[in-house]
Structures are given as structure tokens and as C-alpha cells.
PDB file of C-alpha atoms in Angstrom:
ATOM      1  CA  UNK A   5     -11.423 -37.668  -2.560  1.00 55.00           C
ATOM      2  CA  UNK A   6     -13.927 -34.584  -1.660  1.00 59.00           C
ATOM      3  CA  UNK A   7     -17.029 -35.488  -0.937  1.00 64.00           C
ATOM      4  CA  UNK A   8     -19.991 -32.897   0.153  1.00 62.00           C
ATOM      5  CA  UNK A   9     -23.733 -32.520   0.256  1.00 60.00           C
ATOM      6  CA  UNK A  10     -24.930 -29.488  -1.614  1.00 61.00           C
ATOM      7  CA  UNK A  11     -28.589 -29.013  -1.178  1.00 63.00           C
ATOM      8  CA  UNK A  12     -31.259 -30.555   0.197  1.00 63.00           C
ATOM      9  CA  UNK A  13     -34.547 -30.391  -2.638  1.00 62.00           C
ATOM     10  CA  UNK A  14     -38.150 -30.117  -1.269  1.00 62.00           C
ATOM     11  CA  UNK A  15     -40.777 -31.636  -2.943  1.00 57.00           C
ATOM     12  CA  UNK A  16     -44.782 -31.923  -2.580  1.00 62.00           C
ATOM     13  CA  UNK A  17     -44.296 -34.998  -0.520  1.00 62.00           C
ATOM     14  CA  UNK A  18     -40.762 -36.152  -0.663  1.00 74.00           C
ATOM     15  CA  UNK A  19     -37.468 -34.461   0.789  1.00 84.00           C
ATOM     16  CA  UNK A  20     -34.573 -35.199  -1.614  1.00 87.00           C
ATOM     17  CA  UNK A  21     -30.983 -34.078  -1.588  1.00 89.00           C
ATOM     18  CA  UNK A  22     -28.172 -33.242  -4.306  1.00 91.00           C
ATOM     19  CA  UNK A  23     -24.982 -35.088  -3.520  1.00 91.00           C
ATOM     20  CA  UNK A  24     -21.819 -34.698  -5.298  1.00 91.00           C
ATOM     21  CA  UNK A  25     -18.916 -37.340  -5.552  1.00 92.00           C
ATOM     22  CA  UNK A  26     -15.415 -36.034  -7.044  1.00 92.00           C
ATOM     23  CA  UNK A  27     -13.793 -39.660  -8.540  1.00 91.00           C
ATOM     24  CA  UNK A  28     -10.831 -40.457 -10.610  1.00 92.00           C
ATOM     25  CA  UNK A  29     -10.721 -41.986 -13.563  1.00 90.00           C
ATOM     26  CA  UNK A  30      -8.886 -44.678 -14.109  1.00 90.00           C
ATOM     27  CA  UNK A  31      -7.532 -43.944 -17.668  1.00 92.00           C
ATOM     28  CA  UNK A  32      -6.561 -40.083 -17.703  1.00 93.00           C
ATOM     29  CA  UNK A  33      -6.068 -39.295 -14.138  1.00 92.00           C
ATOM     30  CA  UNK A  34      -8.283 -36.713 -14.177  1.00 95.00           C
ATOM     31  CA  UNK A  35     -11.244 -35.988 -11.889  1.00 94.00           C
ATOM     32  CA  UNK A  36     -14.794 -35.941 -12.897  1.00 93.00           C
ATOM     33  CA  UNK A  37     -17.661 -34.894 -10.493  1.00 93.00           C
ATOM     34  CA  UNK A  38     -20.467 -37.393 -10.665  1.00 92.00           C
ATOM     35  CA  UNK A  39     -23.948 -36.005  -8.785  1.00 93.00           C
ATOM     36  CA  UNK A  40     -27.331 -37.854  -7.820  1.00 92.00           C
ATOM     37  CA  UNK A  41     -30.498 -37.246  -6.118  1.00 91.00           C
ATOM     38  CA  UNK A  42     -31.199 -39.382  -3.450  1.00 90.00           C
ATOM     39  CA  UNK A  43     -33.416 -39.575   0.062  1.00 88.00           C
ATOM     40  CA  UNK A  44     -31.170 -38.256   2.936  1.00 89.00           C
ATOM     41  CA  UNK A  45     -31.164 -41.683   4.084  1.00 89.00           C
ATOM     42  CA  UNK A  46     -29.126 -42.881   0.899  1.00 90.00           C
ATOM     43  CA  UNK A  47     -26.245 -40.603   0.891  1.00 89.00           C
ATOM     44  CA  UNK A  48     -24.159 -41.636   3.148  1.00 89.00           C
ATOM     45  CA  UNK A  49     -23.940 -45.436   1.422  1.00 90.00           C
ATOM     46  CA  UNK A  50     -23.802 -43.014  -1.523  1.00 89.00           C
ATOM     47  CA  UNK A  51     -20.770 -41.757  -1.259  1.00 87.00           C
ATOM     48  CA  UNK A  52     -18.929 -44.778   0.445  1.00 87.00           C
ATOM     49  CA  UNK A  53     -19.760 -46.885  -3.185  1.00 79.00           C
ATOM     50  CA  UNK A  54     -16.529 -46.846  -4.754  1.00 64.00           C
TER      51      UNK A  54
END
């Protein structure tokens, strides 16, 4: 499973980043790409979430 963080967003007051999470699905096989803003500090729990 490939996992990688894209960007990091700046806001006014906030920083934010884009991560993106390949995952399989459970029916087709197939991969799907599921993305999410998030504080640095969530990413890493981020990604580990099944």
C-alpha cells in the first residue's frame, strides 16, 4: 500500500496538509485513492487507520 504526503496548505492561521491513502477494495480488487486534509500532527495516525 503507497502512502505519501503531497502538500502542505497554508492558511491565515492554520498550517494544513493534503495526504493521500491508496486502499483496496474489498469487492473488485481494485485500488481507489482516498485524500484528506488534516494538521501535520494527524497524518501519521492518518495513514496507519486501516
Amino acid at each position: 500500500m503507497a502512502k505519501k504526503t503531497v502538500a502542505t496548505l497554508q492558511t491565515a492561521s492554520k498550517r494544513l496538509t493534503k495526504a493521500i491513502k491508496m486502499v483496496k477494495s474489498p469487492k473488485t480488487g481494485a485500488y481507489t485513492f482516498q485524500e484528506a486534509i488534516m494538521t501535520p500532527e494527524e497524518v501519521d495516525s492518518y495513514l496507519k487507520k486501516n
